[in-house]
Short mmCIF file of C-alpha atoms and ligand atoms in Angstrom, two decimals:
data_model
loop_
_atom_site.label_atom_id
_atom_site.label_comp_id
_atom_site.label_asym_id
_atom_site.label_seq_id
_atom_site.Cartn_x
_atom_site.Cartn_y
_atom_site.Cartn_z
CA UNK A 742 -7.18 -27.48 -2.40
CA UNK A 743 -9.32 -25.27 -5.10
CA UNK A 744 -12.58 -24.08 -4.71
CA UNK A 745 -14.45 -25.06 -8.40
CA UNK A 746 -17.85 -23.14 -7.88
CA UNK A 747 -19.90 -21.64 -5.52
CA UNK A 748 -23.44 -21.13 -5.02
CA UNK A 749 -25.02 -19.47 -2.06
CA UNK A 750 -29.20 -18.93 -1.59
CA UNK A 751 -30.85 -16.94 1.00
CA UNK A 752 -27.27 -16.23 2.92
CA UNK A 753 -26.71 -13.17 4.58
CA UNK A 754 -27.85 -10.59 1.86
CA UNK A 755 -27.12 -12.79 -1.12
CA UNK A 756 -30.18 -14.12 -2.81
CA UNK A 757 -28.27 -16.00 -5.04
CA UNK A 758 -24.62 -15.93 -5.48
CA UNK A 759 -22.95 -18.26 -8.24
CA UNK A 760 -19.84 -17.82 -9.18
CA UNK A 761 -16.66 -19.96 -10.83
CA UNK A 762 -13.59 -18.92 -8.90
CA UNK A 763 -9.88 -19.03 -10.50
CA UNK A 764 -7.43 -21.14 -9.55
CA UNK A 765 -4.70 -18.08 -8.18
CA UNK A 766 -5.88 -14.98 -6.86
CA UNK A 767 -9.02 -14.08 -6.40
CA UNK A 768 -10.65 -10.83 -5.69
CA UNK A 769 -13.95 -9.88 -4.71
CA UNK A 770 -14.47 -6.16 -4.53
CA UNK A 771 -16.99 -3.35 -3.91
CA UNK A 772 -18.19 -0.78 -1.62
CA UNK A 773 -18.82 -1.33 2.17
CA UNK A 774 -21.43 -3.25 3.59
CA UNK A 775 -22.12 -5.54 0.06
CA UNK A 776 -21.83 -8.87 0.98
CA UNK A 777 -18.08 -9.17 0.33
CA UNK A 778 -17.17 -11.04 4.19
CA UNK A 779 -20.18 -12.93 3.66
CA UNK A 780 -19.09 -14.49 0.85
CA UNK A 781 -15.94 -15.19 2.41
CA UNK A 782 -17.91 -16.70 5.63
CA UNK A 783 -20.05 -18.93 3.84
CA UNK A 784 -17.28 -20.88 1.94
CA UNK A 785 -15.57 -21.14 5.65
CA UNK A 786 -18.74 -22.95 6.82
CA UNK A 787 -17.54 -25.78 4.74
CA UNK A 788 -13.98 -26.41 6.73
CA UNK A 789 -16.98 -27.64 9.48
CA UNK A 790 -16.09 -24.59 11.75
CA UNK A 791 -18.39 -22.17 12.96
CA UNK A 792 -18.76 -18.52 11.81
CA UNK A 793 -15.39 -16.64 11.86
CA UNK A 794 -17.50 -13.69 13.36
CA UNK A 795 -19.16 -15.80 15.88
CA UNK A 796 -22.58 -15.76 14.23
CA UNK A 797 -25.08 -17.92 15.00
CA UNK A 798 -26.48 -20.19 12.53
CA UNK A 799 -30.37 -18.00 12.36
CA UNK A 800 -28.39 -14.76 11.36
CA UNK A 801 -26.66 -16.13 8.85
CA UNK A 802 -29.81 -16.79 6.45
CA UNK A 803 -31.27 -13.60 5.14
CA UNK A 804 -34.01 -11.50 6.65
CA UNK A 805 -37.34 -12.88 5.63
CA UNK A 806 -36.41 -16.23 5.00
CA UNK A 807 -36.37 -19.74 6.89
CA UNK A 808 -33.46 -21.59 5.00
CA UNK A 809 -30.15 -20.61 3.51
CA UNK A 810 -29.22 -23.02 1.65
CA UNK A 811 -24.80 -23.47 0.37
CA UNK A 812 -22.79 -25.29 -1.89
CA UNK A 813 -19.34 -25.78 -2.63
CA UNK A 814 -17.77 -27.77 -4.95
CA UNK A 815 -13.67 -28.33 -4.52
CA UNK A 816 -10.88 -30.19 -5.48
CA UNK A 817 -8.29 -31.78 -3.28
CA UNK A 818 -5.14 -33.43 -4.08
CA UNK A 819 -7.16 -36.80 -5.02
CA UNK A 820 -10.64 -36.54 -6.15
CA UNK A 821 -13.38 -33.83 -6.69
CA UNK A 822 -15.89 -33.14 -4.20
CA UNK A 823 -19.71 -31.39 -4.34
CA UNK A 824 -20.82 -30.13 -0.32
CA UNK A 825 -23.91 -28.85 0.68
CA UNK A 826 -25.12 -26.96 3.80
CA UNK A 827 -28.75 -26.13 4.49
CA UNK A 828 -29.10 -24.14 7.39
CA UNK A 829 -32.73 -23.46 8.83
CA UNK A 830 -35.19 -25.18 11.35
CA UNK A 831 -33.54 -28.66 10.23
CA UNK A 832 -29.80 -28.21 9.42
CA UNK A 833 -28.06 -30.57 6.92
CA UNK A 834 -24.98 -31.38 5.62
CA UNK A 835 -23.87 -33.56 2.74
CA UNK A 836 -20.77 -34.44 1.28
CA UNK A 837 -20.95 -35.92 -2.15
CA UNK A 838 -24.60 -36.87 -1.76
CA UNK A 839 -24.11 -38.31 1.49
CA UNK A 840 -25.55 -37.02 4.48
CA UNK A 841 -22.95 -35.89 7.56
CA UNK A 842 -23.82 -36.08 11.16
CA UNK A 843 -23.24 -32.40 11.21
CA UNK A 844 -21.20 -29.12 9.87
CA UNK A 845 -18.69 -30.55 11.99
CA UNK A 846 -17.76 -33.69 9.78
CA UNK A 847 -16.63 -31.29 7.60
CA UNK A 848 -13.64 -30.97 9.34
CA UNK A 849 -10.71 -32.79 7.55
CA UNK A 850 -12.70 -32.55 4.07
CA UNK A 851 -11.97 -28.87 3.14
CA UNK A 852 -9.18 -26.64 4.17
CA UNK A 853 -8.81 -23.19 4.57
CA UNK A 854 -7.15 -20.52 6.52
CA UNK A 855 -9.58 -17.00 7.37
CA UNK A 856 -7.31 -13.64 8.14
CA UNK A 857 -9.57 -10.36 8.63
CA UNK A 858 -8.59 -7.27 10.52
CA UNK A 859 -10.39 -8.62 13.74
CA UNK A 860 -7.20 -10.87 14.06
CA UNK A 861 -5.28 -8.44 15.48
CA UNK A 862 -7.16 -9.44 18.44
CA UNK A 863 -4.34 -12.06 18.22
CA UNK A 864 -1.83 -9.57 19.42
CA UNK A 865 -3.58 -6.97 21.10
CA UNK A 866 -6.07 -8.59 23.04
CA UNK A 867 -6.24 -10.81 25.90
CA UNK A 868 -5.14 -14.76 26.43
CA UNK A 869 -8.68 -15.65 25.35
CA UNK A 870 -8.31 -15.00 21.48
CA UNK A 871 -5.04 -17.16 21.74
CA UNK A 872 -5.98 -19.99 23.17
CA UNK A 873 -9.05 -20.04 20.66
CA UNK A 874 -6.44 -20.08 18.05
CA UNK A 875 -4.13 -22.72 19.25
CA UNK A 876 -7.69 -24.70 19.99
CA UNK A 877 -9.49 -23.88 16.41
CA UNK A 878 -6.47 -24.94 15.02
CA UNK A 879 -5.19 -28.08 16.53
CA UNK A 880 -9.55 -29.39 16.24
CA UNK A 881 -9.06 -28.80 12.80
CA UNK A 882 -6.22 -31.14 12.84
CA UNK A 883 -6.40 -33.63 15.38
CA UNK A 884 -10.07 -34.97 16.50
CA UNK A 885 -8.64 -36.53 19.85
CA UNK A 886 -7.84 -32.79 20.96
CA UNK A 887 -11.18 -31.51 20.54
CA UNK A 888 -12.24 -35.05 22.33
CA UNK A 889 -9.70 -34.27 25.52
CA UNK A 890 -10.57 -30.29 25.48
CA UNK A 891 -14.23 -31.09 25.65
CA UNK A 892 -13.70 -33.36 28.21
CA UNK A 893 -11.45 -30.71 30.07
CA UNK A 894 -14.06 -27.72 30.08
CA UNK A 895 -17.09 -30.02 31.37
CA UNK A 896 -14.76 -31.73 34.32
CA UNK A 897 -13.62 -27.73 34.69
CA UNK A 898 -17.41 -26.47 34.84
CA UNK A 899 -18.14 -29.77 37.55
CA UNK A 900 -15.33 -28.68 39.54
CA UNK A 901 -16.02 -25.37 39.92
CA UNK A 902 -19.62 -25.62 40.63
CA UNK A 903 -18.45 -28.28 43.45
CA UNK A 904 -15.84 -25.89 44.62
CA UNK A 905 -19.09 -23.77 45.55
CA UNK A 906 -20.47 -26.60 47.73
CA UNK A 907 -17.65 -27.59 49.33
CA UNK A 908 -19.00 -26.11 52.61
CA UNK A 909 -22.00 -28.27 52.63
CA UNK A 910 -20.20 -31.49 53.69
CA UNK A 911 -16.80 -32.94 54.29
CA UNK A 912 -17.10 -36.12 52.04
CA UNK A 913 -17.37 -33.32 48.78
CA UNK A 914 -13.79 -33.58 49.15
CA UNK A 915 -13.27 -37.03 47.79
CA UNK A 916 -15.13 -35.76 45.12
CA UNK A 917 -12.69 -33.03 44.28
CA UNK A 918 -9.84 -35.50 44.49
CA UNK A 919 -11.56 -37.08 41.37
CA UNK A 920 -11.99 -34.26 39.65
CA UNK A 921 -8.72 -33.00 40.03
CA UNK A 922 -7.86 -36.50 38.65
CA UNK A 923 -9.51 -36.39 35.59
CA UNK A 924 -8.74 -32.69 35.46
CA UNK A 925 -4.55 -33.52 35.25
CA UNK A 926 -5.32 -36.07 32.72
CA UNK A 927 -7.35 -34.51 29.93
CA UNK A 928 -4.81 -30.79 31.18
CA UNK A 929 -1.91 -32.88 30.25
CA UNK A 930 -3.11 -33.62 26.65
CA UNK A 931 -4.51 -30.37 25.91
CA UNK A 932 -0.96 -28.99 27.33
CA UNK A 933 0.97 -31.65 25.45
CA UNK A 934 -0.66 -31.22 21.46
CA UNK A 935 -0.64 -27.25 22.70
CA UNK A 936 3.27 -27.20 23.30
CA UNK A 937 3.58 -29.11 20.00
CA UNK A 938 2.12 -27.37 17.46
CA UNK A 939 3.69 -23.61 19.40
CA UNK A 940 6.55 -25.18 18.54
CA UNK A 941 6.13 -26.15 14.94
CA UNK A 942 4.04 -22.36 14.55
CA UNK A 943 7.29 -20.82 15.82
CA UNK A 944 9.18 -22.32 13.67
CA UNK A 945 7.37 -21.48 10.43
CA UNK A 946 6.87 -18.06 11.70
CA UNK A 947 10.28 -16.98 12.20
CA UNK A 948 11.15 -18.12 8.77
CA UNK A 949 8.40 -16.08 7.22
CA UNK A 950 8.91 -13.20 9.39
CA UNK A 951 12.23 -12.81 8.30
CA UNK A 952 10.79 -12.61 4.60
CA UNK A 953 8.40 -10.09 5.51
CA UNK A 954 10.64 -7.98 7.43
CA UNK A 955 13.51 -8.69 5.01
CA UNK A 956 15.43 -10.09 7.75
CA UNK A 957 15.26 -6.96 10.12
CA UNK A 958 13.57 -8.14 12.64
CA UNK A 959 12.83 -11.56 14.52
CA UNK A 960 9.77 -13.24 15.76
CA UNK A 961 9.29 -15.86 18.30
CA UNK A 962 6.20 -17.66 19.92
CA UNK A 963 6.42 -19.83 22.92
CA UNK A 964 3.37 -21.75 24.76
CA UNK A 965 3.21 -20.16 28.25
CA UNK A 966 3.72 -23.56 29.90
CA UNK A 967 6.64 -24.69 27.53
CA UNK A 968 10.16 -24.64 29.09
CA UNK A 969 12.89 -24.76 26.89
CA UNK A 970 14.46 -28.18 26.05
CA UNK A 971 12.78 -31.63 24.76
CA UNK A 972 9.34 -31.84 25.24
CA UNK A 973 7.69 -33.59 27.98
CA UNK A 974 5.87 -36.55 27.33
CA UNK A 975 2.42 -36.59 28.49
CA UNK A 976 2.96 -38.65 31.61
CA UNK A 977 4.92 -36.21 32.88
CA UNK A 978 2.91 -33.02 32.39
CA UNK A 979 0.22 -35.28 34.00
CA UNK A 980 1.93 -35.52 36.88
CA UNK A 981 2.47 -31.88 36.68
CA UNK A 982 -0.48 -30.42 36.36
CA UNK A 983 -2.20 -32.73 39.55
CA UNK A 984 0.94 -31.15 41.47
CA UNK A 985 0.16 -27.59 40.24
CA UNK A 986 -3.26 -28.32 41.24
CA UNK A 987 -3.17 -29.94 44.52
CA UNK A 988 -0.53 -26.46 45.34
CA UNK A 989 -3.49 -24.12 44.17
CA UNK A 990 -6.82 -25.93 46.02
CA UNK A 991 -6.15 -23.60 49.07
CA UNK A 992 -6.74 -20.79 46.61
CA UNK A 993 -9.39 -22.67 44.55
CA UNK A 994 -11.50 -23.42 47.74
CA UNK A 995 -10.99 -19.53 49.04
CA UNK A 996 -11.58 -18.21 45.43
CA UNK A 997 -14.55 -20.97 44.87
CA UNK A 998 -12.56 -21.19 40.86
CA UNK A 999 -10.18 -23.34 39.73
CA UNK A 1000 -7.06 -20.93 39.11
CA UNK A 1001 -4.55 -23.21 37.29
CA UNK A 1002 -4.79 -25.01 33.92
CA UNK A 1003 -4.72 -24.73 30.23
CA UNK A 1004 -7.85 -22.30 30.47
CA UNK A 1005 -5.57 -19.43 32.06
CA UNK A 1006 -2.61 -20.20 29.81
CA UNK A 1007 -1.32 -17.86 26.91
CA UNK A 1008 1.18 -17.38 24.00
CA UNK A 1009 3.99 -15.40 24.45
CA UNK A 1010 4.29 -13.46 20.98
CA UNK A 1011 8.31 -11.73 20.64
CA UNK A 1012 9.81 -9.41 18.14
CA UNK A 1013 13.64 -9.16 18.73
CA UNK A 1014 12.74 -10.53 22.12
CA UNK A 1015 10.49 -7.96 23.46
CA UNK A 1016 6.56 -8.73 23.85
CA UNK A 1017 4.63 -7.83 20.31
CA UNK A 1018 1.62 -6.69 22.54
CA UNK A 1019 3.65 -4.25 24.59
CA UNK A 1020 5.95 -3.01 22.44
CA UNK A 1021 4.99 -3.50 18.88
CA UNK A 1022 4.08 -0.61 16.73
CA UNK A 1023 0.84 -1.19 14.77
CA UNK A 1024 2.76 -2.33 11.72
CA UNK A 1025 4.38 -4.91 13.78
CA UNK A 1026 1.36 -6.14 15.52
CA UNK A 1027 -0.11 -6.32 12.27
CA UNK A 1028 2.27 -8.45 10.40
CA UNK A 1029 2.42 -10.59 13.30
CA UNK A 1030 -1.12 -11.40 13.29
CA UNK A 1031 -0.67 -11.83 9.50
CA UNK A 1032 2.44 -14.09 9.95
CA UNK A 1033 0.66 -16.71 12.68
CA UNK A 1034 -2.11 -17.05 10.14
CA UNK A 1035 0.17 -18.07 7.37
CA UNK A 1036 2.64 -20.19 9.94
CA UNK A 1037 -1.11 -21.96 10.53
CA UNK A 1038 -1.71 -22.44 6.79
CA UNK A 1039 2.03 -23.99 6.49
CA UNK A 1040 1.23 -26.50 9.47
CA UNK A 1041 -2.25 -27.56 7.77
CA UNK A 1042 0.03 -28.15 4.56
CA UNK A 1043 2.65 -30.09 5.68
CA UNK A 1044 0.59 -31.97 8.11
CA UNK A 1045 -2.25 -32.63 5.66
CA UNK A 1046 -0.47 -32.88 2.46
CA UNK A 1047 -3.26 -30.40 0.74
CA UNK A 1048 -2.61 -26.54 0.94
CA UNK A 1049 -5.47 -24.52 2.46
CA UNK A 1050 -7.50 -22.23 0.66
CA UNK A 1051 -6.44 -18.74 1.97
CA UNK A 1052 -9.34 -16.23 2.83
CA UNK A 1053 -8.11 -12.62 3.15
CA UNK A 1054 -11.08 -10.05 4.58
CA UNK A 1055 -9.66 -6.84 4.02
CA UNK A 1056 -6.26 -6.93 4.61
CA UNK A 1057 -4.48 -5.49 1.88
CA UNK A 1058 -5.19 -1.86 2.70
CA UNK A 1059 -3.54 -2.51 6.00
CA UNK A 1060 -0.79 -3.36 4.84
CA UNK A 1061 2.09 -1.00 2.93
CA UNK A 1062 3.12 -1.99 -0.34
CA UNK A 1063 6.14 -3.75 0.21
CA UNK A 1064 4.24 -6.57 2.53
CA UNK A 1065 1.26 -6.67 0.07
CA UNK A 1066 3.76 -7.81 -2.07
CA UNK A 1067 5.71 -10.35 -0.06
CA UNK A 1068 2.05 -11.64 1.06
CA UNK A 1069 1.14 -12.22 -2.26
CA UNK A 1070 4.06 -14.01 -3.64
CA UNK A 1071 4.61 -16.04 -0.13
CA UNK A 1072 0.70 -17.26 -1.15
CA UNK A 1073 1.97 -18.24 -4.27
CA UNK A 1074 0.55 -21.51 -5.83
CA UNK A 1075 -2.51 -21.69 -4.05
CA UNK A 1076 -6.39 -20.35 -4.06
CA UNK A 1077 -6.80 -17.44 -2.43
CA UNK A 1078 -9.88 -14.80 -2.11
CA UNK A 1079 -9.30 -11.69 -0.81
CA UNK A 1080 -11.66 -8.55 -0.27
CA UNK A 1081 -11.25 -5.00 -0.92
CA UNK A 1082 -12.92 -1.93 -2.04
CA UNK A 1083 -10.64 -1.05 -5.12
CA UNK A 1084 -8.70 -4.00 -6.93
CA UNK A 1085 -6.36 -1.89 -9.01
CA UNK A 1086 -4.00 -1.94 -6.53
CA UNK A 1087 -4.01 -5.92 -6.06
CA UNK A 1088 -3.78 -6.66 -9.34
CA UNK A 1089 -1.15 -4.34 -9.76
CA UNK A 1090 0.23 -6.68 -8.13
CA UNK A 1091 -0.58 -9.69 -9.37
CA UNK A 1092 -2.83 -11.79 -11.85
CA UNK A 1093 -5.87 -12.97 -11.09
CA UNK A 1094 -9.76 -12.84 -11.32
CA UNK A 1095 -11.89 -10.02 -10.04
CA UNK A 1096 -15.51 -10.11 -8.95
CA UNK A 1097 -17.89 -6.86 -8.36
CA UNK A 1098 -19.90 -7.21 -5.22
CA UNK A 1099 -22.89 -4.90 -5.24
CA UNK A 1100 -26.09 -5.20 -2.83
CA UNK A 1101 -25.65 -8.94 -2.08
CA UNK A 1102 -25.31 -9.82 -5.98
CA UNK A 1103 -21.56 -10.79 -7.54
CA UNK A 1104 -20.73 -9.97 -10.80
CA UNK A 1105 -17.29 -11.67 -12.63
CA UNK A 1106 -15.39 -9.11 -14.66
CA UNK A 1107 -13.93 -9.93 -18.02
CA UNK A 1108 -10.11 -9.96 -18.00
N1 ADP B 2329 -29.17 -12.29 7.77
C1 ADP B 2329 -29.06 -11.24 6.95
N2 ADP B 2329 -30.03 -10.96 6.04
C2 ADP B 2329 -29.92 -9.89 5.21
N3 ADP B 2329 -28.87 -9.05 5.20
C3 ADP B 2329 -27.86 -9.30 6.07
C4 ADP B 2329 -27.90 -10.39 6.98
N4 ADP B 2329 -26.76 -10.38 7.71
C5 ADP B 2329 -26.07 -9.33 7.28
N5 ADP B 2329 -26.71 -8.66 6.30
C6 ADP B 2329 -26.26 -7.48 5.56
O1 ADP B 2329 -25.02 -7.74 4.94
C7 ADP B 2329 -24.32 -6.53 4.80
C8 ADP B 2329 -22.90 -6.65 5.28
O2 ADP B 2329 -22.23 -7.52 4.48
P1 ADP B 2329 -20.65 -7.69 4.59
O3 ADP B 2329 -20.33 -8.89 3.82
O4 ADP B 2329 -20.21 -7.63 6.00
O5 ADP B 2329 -20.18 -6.37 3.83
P2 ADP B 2329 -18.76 -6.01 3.21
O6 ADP B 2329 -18.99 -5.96 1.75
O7 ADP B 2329 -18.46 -4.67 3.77
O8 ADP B 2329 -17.79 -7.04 3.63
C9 ADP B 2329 -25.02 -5.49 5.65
O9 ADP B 2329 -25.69 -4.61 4.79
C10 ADP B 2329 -25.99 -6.31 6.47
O10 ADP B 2329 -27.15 -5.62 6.77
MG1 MG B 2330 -16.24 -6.86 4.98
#
């Protein structure tokens, strides 16, 4: 997957942006607060995802005008392809002339993988940040999930808000038995494509921990539901999770909150066996963060047969010398961008392109 040109209007602090990255490494430099991660954010727009820093869609065009208007044009492992995203009062998406439903049907067009220093949320933060990874990831890849996980979270929200009621009459409870019905169901296939892809993550992972560490230390990430051995088919974590939640409904009705299910599980991220949150140093939490996104980027690959664009948002000064230079060899034979305030020491490092970003303008420099 290459990115062939860009052109951004009205985004963020970019009036106009047009630029013709290379196909290796690409960086896009300059002082703080530029436009660098917004250039970054607007080509993610186009993998059909929303903002990797949770923006809406009104702060993303700039102050003082109505519509921001995007295109990208790429190349996959077949064809060419020109997108185009106008955001504004009436937001539009087309892909090769045609118009889309929404951003969403981008998803499955145009690949890429986003790493910033906020991902060390990944490691350091609560179960929240990790399920939204395992869930970003496996929409990206498989529409069903996002089909079965949005059918989870309403039946969730229903059941809760009858688990509220409950007092007001007996015959509510007939109602929960449905629920909790439709709850195992859509649970079990969340639970199932969850377990899965952990699995194939872990495996990719260790491999390219070892790399980075140079074999000194070893990483491990298992699904918080997953017990060791073959993995269950669905049927059977179905039957599970109605078990798990007919045990908990004393607790649900006291607690008026459904207390069991995929939306309180977790990843349980290891070096040399001991929790990466607990234990890690910063270093290690660090690379860890920087190893699931590239175990992610590996999965899209294989199970896609195109290789994601990699975004990097400042990562490079995080990391010392020797991983800057595994990182950038492991990203070998791909697009990449990556941002940072002085390229020398990148392309040190490497060959590649370099772009000045100053005030919301971009500026190629000759090689
Ligand atoms: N909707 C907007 N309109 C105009 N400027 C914006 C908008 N959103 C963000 N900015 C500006 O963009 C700049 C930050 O850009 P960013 O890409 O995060 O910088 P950096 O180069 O450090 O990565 C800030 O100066 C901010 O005020
Ligand atoms: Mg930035």
């Amino acid at each position: 997957m290459k990115i062939d040109s860009v052109t951004l209007q009205n985004y963020r602090n970019a009036e106009t942006v047009n630029f013709e990255p290379g196909e290796g490494v690409n960086v896009i430099y300059g002082a703080n607060a530029q436009g660098k991660t917004n250039i970054l954010e607007a080509m993610w727009l186009f993998t059909g995802c929303k903002s990797f820093r949770g923006a809406r869609d009104n702060e993303l065009i700039k102050f003082g005008s109505d519509t921001a208007k995007l295109s990208l044009a790429f190349t996959d492992s077949a064809r060419s392809h020109y997108a185009e995203l106008t955001l504004g009062a009436q937001k539009q998406a087309f892909l090769n002339g045609v118009a889309l439903e929404s951003q969403a049907e981008f998803i499955g067009r145009f690949y890429a993988v986003i790493f910033s220093p906020a991902h060390l949320a990944l490691i350091q933060d609560g179960p929240v940040f990790r399920r939204r990874f395992l869930d970003t990831a496996l929409c990206e890849l498989r529409p069903r999930y996002a089909e079965y996980l949005a059918r989870y979270r309403r039946t969730l929200v229903q059941r809760n808000a009858l688990l509220k009621d409950l007092y007001l009459s007996a015959e509510l409870y007939d109602v929960l038995d449905n629920y909790d019905d439709v709850l195992a169901r859509c649970a079990a296939a969340v639970v199932y494509e969850r377990i899965g892809y952990t699995r194939l993550l872990s495996e990719y992972c260790k491999e390219i921990y070892s790399g980075i560490s140079e074999d000194t230390e070893s990483f491990s990430v298992v699904y918080s539901r997953d017990a060791a051995g073959d993995r269950k088919p669905p049927e059977e974590l179905y039957r599970e999770e109605a078990e798990r939640l007919k045990a908990a409904r004393k607790n649900d009705v006291l607690f008026k909150t459904t207390t069991v299910g995929p939306h309180r599980d977790d990843l349980d991220i290891r070096l040399n066996g001991v929790s990466a949150r607990s234990y890690g140093s910063q270093g290690q939490q660090r690379s860890c963060a920087l190893v699931l996104k590239l175990g992610e980027s590996e999965i899209i690959k294989r199970a896609t047969g195109e290789t994601p664009v990699m975004l990097l948002d400042d990562v490079m000064s995080e990391l010392d010398e020797k991983r800057q230079d595994y990182v950038l060899n492991h990203i070998d034979n791909r697009q990449v961008f990556l941002t940072c305030c002085d390229p020398s020491q990148v392309l040190r490092l490497c060959k590649g392109r370099s772009f000045l970003v100053r005030n919301g303008t971009l500026k190629p420099e000759e090689p």
